[in-house]
GROMACS .gro file of C-alpha atoms in nm:
model
  328
    1MET     CA    1  -2.028  -1.056  -1.186
    2ASP     CA    2  -2.383  -1.207  -1.200
    3GLN     CA    3  -2.583  -1.345  -0.900
    4ASP     CA    4  -2.510  -1.720  -0.976
    5SER     CA    5  -2.140  -1.634  -0.980
    6HIS     CA    6  -2.163  -1.455  -0.648
    7CYS     CA    7  -2.335  -1.749  -0.493
    8THR     CA    8  -2.077  -2.006  -0.633
    9ALA     CA    9  -1.791  -1.794  -0.508
   10GLU     CA   10  -1.931  -1.749  -0.167
   11ARG     CA   11  -2.017  -2.125  -0.144
   12GLU     CA   12  -1.658  -2.218  -0.241
   13LEU     CA   13  -1.504  -1.981   0.015
   14LEU     CA   14  -1.736  -2.106   0.290
   15GLU     CA   15  -1.637  -2.461   0.208
   16ALA     CA   16  -1.266  -2.351   0.227
   17VAL     CA   17  -1.330  -2.211   0.575
   18SER     CA   18  -1.472  -2.540   0.688
   19ARG     CA   19  -1.157  -2.720   0.561
   20ILE     CA   20  -0.931  -2.468   0.745
   21THR     CA   21  -1.100  -2.519   1.080
   22THR     CA   22  -1.069  -2.888   1.046
   23PHE     CA   23  -0.695  -2.871   0.979
   24SER     CA   24  -0.615  -2.595   1.235
   25THR     CA   25  -0.369  -2.688   1.501
   26THR     CA   26  -0.577  -2.507   1.758
   27SER     CA   27  -0.944  -2.573   1.684
   28PRO     CA   28  -1.153  -2.254   1.680
   29SER     CA   29  -1.487  -2.248   1.843
   30ASP     CA   30  -1.828  -2.249   1.669
   31GLU     CA   31  -1.850  -1.881   1.729
   32GLU     CA   32  -1.515  -1.809   1.583
   33ARG     CA   33  -1.603  -2.015   1.270
   34ASN     CA   34  -1.925  -1.836   1.228
   35GLN     CA   35  -1.755  -1.502   1.264
   36LEU     CA   36  -1.497  -1.593   0.995
   37LYS     CA   37  -1.779  -1.712   0.760
   38ALA     CA   38  -1.963  -1.386   0.808
   39GLU     CA   39  -1.654  -1.188   0.729
   40ILE     CA   40  -1.580  -1.377   0.414
   41SER     CA   41  -1.955  -1.339   0.300
   42CYS     CA   42  -1.896  -0.974   0.346
   43GLN     CA   43  -1.596  -0.978   0.118
   44VAL     CA   44  -1.777  -1.186  -0.145
   45ARG     CA   45  -2.075  -0.962  -0.150
   46LYS     CA   46  -1.867  -0.647  -0.222
   47GLU     CA   47  -1.984  -0.474  -0.533
   48ASN     CA   48  -1.821  -0.606  -0.854
   49PRO     CA   49  -1.539  -0.800  -0.694
   50GLU     CA   50  -1.253  -0.868  -0.926
   51LYS     CA   51  -1.146  -1.209  -1.028
   52ASP     CA   52  -0.799  -1.178  -0.887
   53ASP     CA   53  -0.942  -1.067  -0.539
   54LEU     CA   54  -1.156  -1.390  -0.532
   55GLN     CA   55  -0.845  -1.602  -0.625
   56ASP     CA   56  -0.642  -1.438  -0.354
   57SER     CA   57  -0.917  -1.502  -0.097
   58SER     CA   58  -0.936  -1.874  -0.202
   59ALA     CA   59  -0.542  -1.900  -0.188
   60SER     CA   60  -0.525  -1.747   0.147
   61LEU     CA   61  -0.789  -2.009   0.278
   62SER     CA   62  -0.600  -2.308   0.148
   63PRO     CA   63  -0.671  -2.623   0.367
   64ASN     CA   64  -0.296  -2.669   0.383
   65SER     CA   65  -0.244  -2.350   0.566
   66ALA     CA   66  -0.318  -2.505   0.902
   67MET     CA   67  -0.402  -2.167   1.060
   68THR     CA   68  -0.409  -2.138   1.438
   69THR     CA   69  -0.676  -1.939   1.622
   70LYS     CA   70  -0.445  -1.648   1.645
   71GLU     CA   71  -0.389  -1.654   1.266
   72LEU     CA   72  -0.750  -1.683   1.203
   73GLN     CA   73  -0.820  -1.377   1.421
   74GLU     CA   74  -0.557  -1.185   1.224
   75TYR     CA   75  -0.725  -1.294   0.914
   76TRP     CA   76  -1.057  -1.165   1.029
   77ARG     CA   77  -0.895  -0.830   1.110
   78ASN     CA   78  -0.760  -0.807   0.755
   79GLU     CA   79  -1.104  -0.902   0.607
   80LYS     CA   80  -1.271  -0.636   0.813
   81ARG     CA   81  -1.034  -0.375   0.675
   82GLN     CA   82  -1.104  -0.495   0.330
   83CYS     CA   83  -1.489  -0.494   0.383
   84ARG     CA   84  -1.472  -0.133   0.530
   85GLN     CA   85  -1.472   0.110   0.253
   86VAL     CA   86  -1.208   0.386   0.298
   87LYS     CA   87  -1.271   0.724   0.171
   88LEU     CA   88  -1.010   1.004   0.142
   89LEU     CA   89  -1.059   1.375   0.127
   90PHE     CA   90  -0.822   1.619  -0.041
   91GLU     CA   91  -0.763   1.974   0.076
   92ILE     CA   92  -0.523   2.244  -0.056
   93PRO     CA   93  -0.515   2.502   0.220
   94SER     CA   94  -0.204   2.685   0.118
   95THR     CA   95   0.068   2.750  -0.134
   96ARG     CA   96   0.426   2.882  -0.136
   97ILE     CA   97   0.629   3.039  -0.424
   98VAL     CA   98   0.980   2.888  -0.475
   99GLU     CA   99   1.241   3.063  -0.657
  100HIS     CA  100   1.536   2.835  -0.742
  101HIS     CA  101   1.825   2.977  -0.967
  102LEU     CA  102   1.648   3.072  -1.288
  103SER     CA  103   1.317   2.894  -1.214
  104LYS     CA  104   1.007   3.003  -1.026
  105TYR     CA  105   0.705   2.793  -0.950
  106VAL     CA  106   0.423   2.749  -0.703
  107MET     CA  107   0.412   2.460  -0.454
  108TYR     CA  108   0.057   2.342  -0.349
  109LYS     CA  109   0.025   2.201  -0.008
  110ILE     CA  110  -0.204   1.891  -0.027
  111ILE     CA  111  -0.357   1.744   0.285
  112ILE     CA  112  -0.511   1.397   0.255
  113LEU     CA  113  -0.752   1.304   0.520
  114GLN     CA  114  -0.953   0.983   0.590
  115THR     CA  115  -1.317   1.035   0.654
  116GLY     CA  116  -1.414   0.993   1.011
  117SER     CA  117  -1.041   0.987   1.125
  118PHE     CA  118  -0.856   1.215   1.368
  119ASP     CA  119  -0.601   1.478   1.249
  120SER     CA  120  -0.318   1.227   1.339
  121ASN     CA  121  -0.424   1.024   1.034
  122LYS     CA  122  -0.369   1.301   0.777
  123SER     CA  123  -0.093   1.301   0.518
  124VAL     CA  124   0.073   1.622   0.390
  125ILE     CA  125   0.253   1.645   0.057
  126GLU     CA  126   0.351   1.927  -0.183
  127ARG     CA  127   0.323   1.925  -0.568
  128ARG     CA  128   0.369   2.178  -0.832
  129TYR     CA  129   0.179   2.261  -1.147
  130SER     CA  130   0.409   2.048  -1.362
  131ASP     CA  131   0.345   1.744  -1.141
  132PHE     CA  132  -0.030   1.771  -1.183
  133GLU     CA  133   0.030   1.826  -1.556
  134LYS     CA  134   0.242   1.512  -1.587
  135LEU     CA  135  -0.032   1.312  -1.393
  136HIS     CA  136  -0.304   1.447  -1.617
  137ARG     CA  137  -0.104   1.348  -1.938
  138ASN     CA  138  -0.025   1.003  -1.798
  139LEU     CA  139  -0.391   0.928  -1.702
  140LEU     CA  140  -0.511   1.037  -2.047
  141GLU     CA  141  -0.286   0.771  -2.197
  142GLU     CA  142  -0.432   0.484  -1.994
  143PHE     CA  143  -0.786   0.616  -1.920
  144SER     CA  144  -0.882   0.816  -2.215
  145GLU     CA  145  -1.248   0.740  -2.187
  146GLU     CA  146  -1.276   0.793  -1.825
  147MET     CA  147  -1.091   1.130  -1.856
  148GLU     CA  148  -1.311   1.268  -2.129
  149GLU     CA  149  -1.510   1.493  -1.905
  150VAL     CA  150  -1.221   1.583  -1.669
  151THR     CA  151  -1.101   1.945  -1.706
  152PHE     CA  152  -0.751   2.050  -1.624
  153PRO     CA  153  -0.648   2.420  -1.546
  154LYS     CA  154  -0.459   2.561  -1.839
  155LYS     CA  155  -0.129   2.748  -1.818
  156THR     CA  156  -0.145   3.129  -1.871
  157LEU     CA  157   0.120   3.332  -2.046
  158THR     CA  158   0.114   3.585  -1.769
  159GLY     CA  159  -0.020   3.617  -1.425
  160ASN     CA  160   0.066   3.270  -1.304
  161PHE     CA  161   0.188   3.411  -0.968
  162THR     CA  162  -0.094   3.645  -0.894
  163GLU     CA  163  -0.296   3.566  -0.588
  164GLU     CA  164  -0.610   3.542  -0.799
  165ILE     CA  165  -0.461   3.276  -1.031
  166ILE     CA  166  -0.311   3.086  -0.748
  167ASN     CA  167  -0.636   3.076  -0.551
  168GLU     CA  168  -0.830   2.960  -0.857
  169ARG     CA  169  -0.578   2.674  -0.913
  170LYS     CA  170  -0.605   2.568  -0.542
  171LEU     CA  171  -0.980   2.504  -0.585
  172ALA     CA  172  -0.930   2.354  -0.934
  173PHE     CA  173  -0.667   2.111  -0.813
  174LYS     CA  174  -0.870   2.016  -0.505
  175ASP     CA  175  -1.173   1.937  -0.726
  176TYR     CA  176  -0.943   1.763  -0.975
  177LEU     CA  177  -0.796   1.528  -0.711
  178ARG     CA  178  -1.148   1.450  -0.563
  179LEU     CA  179  -1.288   1.372  -0.908
  180LEU     CA  180  -0.995   1.134  -0.994
  181TYR     CA  181  -1.034   0.959  -0.659
  182SER     CA  182  -1.405   0.905  -0.716
  183MET     CA  183  -1.321   0.705  -1.026
  184LYS     CA  184  -1.268   0.346  -0.910
  185TYR     CA  185  -1.007   0.249  -1.178
  186ILE     CA  186  -0.814   0.564  -1.156
  187GLN     CA  187  -0.812   0.557  -0.786
  188ARG     CA  188  -0.639   0.219  -0.784
  189SER     CA  189  -0.405   0.299  -1.074
  190LYS     CA  190  -0.032   0.298  -1.016
  191LYS     CA  191   0.008   0.640  -1.181
  192PHE     CA  192  -0.232   0.796  -0.940
  193ILE     CA  193  -0.069   0.635  -0.643
  194ASP     CA  194   0.268   0.727  -0.763
  195PHE     CA  195   0.168   1.096  -0.793
  196LEU     CA  196   0.077   1.090  -0.427
  197THR     CA  197   0.374   0.892  -0.295
  198ARG     CA  198   0.668   0.843  -0.532
  199PRO     CA  199   0.851   1.184  -0.478
  200GLU     CA  200   0.868   1.113  -0.100
  201LEU     CA  201   0.965   0.744  -0.145
  202GLN     CA  202   1.241   0.857  -0.392
  203GLU     CA  203   1.380   1.101  -0.131
  204ALA     CA  204   1.350   0.828   0.146
  205TYR     CA  205   1.538   0.566  -0.065
  206GLY     CA  206   1.799   0.829  -0.162
  207CYS     CA  207   1.860   0.891   0.211
  208LEU     CA  208   1.871   0.512   0.282
  209ARG     CA  209   2.135   0.460   0.006
  210GLY     CA  210   2.336   0.744   0.155
  211GLY     CA  211   2.335   0.588   0.510
  212GLN     CA  212   2.098   0.866   0.649
  213TYR     CA  213   1.878   0.605   0.816
  214THR     CA  214   1.715   0.841   1.053
  215LYS     CA  215   1.595   1.070   0.786
  216ALA     CA  216   1.495   0.793   0.555
  217LEU     CA  217   1.285   0.632   0.838
  218GLU     CA  218   1.118   0.953   0.913
  219ILE     CA  219   0.992   0.991   0.555
  220LEU     CA  220   0.908   0.621   0.526
  221LEU     CA  221   0.688   0.631   0.837
  222GLU     CA  222   0.499   0.933   0.699
  223VAL     CA  223   0.437   0.766   0.359
  224ILE     CA  224   0.346   0.420   0.474
  225ASP     CA  225   0.010   0.525   0.631
  226LEU     CA  226  -0.100   0.687   0.310
  227GLN     CA  227   0.021   0.395   0.094
  228GLU     CA  228  -0.187   0.157   0.309
  229ARG     CA  229  -0.496   0.371   0.266
  230LEU     CA  230  -0.445   0.400  -0.115
  231THR     CA  231  -0.360   0.027  -0.169
  232ARG     CA  232  -0.629  -0.158   0.037
  233GLY     CA  233  -0.698  -0.388  -0.241
  234ASN     CA  234  -0.338  -0.476  -0.306
  235PRO     CA  235  -0.160  -0.505   0.035
  236VAL     CA  236   0.145  -0.675  -0.126
  237SER     CA  237   0.237  -0.348  -0.300
  238ILE     CA  238   0.356  -0.180   0.018
  239VAL     CA  239   0.595  -0.475   0.114
  240PRO     CA  240   0.899  -0.290  -0.024
  241THR     CA  241   0.827   0.017   0.194
  242LEU     CA  242   0.781  -0.199   0.499
  243CYS     CA  243   1.103  -0.385   0.438
  244ALA     CA  244   1.289  -0.050   0.389
  245ILE     CA  245   1.156   0.040   0.739
  246VAL     CA  246   1.286  -0.285   0.874
  247VAL     CA  247   1.632  -0.211   0.728
  248CYS     CA  248   1.632   0.136   0.872
  249HIS     CA  249   1.540   0.024   1.228
  250LYS     CA  250   1.785  -0.258   1.204
  251ASP     CA  251   2.078  -0.029   1.101
  252LEU     CA  252   1.966   0.215   1.375
  253GLU     CA  253   1.996  -0.078   1.624
  254ASN     CA  254   1.615  -0.086   1.702
  255PRO     CA  255   1.563  -0.467   1.658
  256ALA     CA  256   1.216  -0.480   1.823
  257SER     CA  257   1.076  -0.209   1.594
  258ALA     CA  258   1.238  -0.389   1.296
  259PHE     CA  259   1.085  -0.717   1.389
  260GLU     CA  260   0.741  -0.546   1.431
  261TYR     CA  261   0.746  -0.406   1.080
  262GLY     CA  262   0.892  -0.736   0.954
  263GLU     CA  263   0.594  -0.925   1.082
  264LYS     CA  264   0.362  -0.672   0.903
  265ALA     CA  265   0.549  -0.741   0.575
  266LEU     CA  266   0.546  -1.121   0.626
  267SER     CA  267   0.172  -1.122   0.690
  268ARG     CA  268   0.110  -0.974   0.345
  269LEU     CA  269   0.329  -1.231   0.177
  270ARG     CA  270   0.160  -1.531   0.341
  271VAL     CA  271   0.039  -1.650   0.000
  272HIS     CA  272   0.308  -1.479  -0.206
  273THR     CA  273   0.616  -1.677  -0.120
  274SER     CA  274   0.750  -1.635  -0.465
  275HIS     CA  275   0.783  -1.261  -0.407
  276ARG     CA  276   1.133  -1.132  -0.440
  277TYR     CA  277   1.125  -0.993  -0.089
  278TYR     CA  278   1.001  -1.324   0.085
  279ILE     CA  279   1.329  -1.509   0.141
  280PRO     CA  280   1.550  -1.198   0.226
  281LEU     CA  281   1.278  -1.099   0.468
  282LEU     CA  282   1.264  -1.438   0.621
  283GLU     CA  283   1.642  -1.450   0.675
  284THR     CA  284   1.641  -1.104   0.837
  285MET     CA  285   1.357  -1.205   1.062
  286ILE     CA  286   1.539  -1.515   1.177
  287THR     CA  287   1.836  -1.299   1.268
  288LEU     CA  288   1.615  -1.052   1.453
  289ALA     CA  289   1.405  -1.316   1.629
  290TYR     CA  290   1.734  -1.484   1.759
  291GLU     CA  291   1.860  -1.145   1.883
  292LEU     CA  292   1.545  -1.063   2.057
  293GLY     CA  293   1.496  -1.410   2.212
  294LYS     CA  294   1.190  -1.486   2.016
  295ASP     CA  295   1.084  -1.815   1.843
  296PHE     CA  296   1.293  -1.832   1.529
  297LEU     CA  297   1.253  -2.205   1.464
  298SER     CA  298   0.911  -2.164   1.288
  299LEU     CA  299   1.074  -1.902   1.060
  300GLN     CA  300   1.363  -2.132   0.999
  301GLU     CA  301   1.120  -2.410   0.908
  302LYS     CA  302   0.954  -2.186   0.650
  303LEU     CA  303   1.292  -2.089   0.503
  304GLU     CA  304   1.404  -2.456   0.475
  305GLU     CA  305   1.065  -2.555   0.330
  306TRP     CA  306   1.100  -2.291   0.059
  307LYS     CA  307   1.456  -2.398  -0.024
  308ALA     CA  308   1.341  -2.754  -0.058
  309LYS     CA  309   1.084  -2.660  -0.313
  310LYS     CA  310   1.285  -2.427  -0.522
  311ASP     CA  311   1.598  -2.449  -0.727
  312PRO     CA  312   1.899  -2.270  -0.568
  313ILE     CA  313   1.920  -1.916  -0.689
  314ARG     CA  314   2.118  -1.619  -0.591
  315VAL     CA  315   1.900  -1.416  -0.340
  316PHE     CA  316   1.985  -1.061  -0.245
  317THR     CA  317   1.997  -0.954   0.124
  318LEU     CA  318   1.703  -0.735   0.240
  319LYS     CA  319   1.923  -0.422   0.240
  320GLU     CA  320   2.054  -0.507  -0.107
  321LEU     CA  321   1.698  -0.516  -0.241
  322ALA     CA  322   1.603  -0.196  -0.049
  323VAL     CA  323   1.884   0.014  -0.197
  324ARG     CA  324   1.791  -0.097  -0.549
  325GLU     CA  325   1.439   0.053  -0.523
  326TYR     CA  326   1.377   0.375  -0.714
  327VAL     CA  327   1.710   0.376  -0.883
  328GLN     CA  328   1.670   0.565  -1.199
   0.00000   0.00000   0.00000
């Protein structure tokens, strides 16, 4: 994006901020308005912003949003997270050999750390050689030019389970993941993110479908932090996982926790009301709010407003949507 385009985009967003503050039900102070402008300027000045990102920013600042001061503060927090560049480190500290019926393979333990974070923010997954090989093959199909200089450890006819070969591959796979993550387009690609999260999500949804809500919830809570770090530029993509957590908490009779994660999901759907999860989530949140003695009228108003604008269609419940995820 050239300098003139940057200036134009920033000017339009700042004008949108002025309109919001005019229409807010609770008028923010000058200091709050200036802070919001500074945060948006930070977002606009990010290196090579994508067109869709600018459109989403403009949409979220619609003058019809009538944001309150509380909503503006939440918006600032979201913008700060977008402006702050997240970096992940990959370590492969250990392996284990698995023998299953007639097959034998090595599982590589991958620890994913966020730079500058405490150990509590780490994610731990396991992958085997064939998983890495499938990822490499898939990335070559979509990113042939970017992958030209990326080397992949070859299979050997013998010695795959020797300590020497396993240690060599540990180092090779660590460097491989770090290199992939350093490439902007690969880092954000669905194939790369799926490699790091899909097996655990498939297991979690399998448990959910089988009524094993405690086990499903345990896995989902482990995955959601990693998903959030991997998808900072696309927060809507984790809505299904957040909603699955809502379903698990609700069926485990933890309405307060279900409502907490439901609010997180709704905040990501603020300008995506046509999303398939929006109405089922709203309906669930109304039920939870009523049960908890919280304000459900504002949620009910949003539901009625949506129904008035859209043609009546069959909408699945939140649980029905959740059990359909990751069905092969």
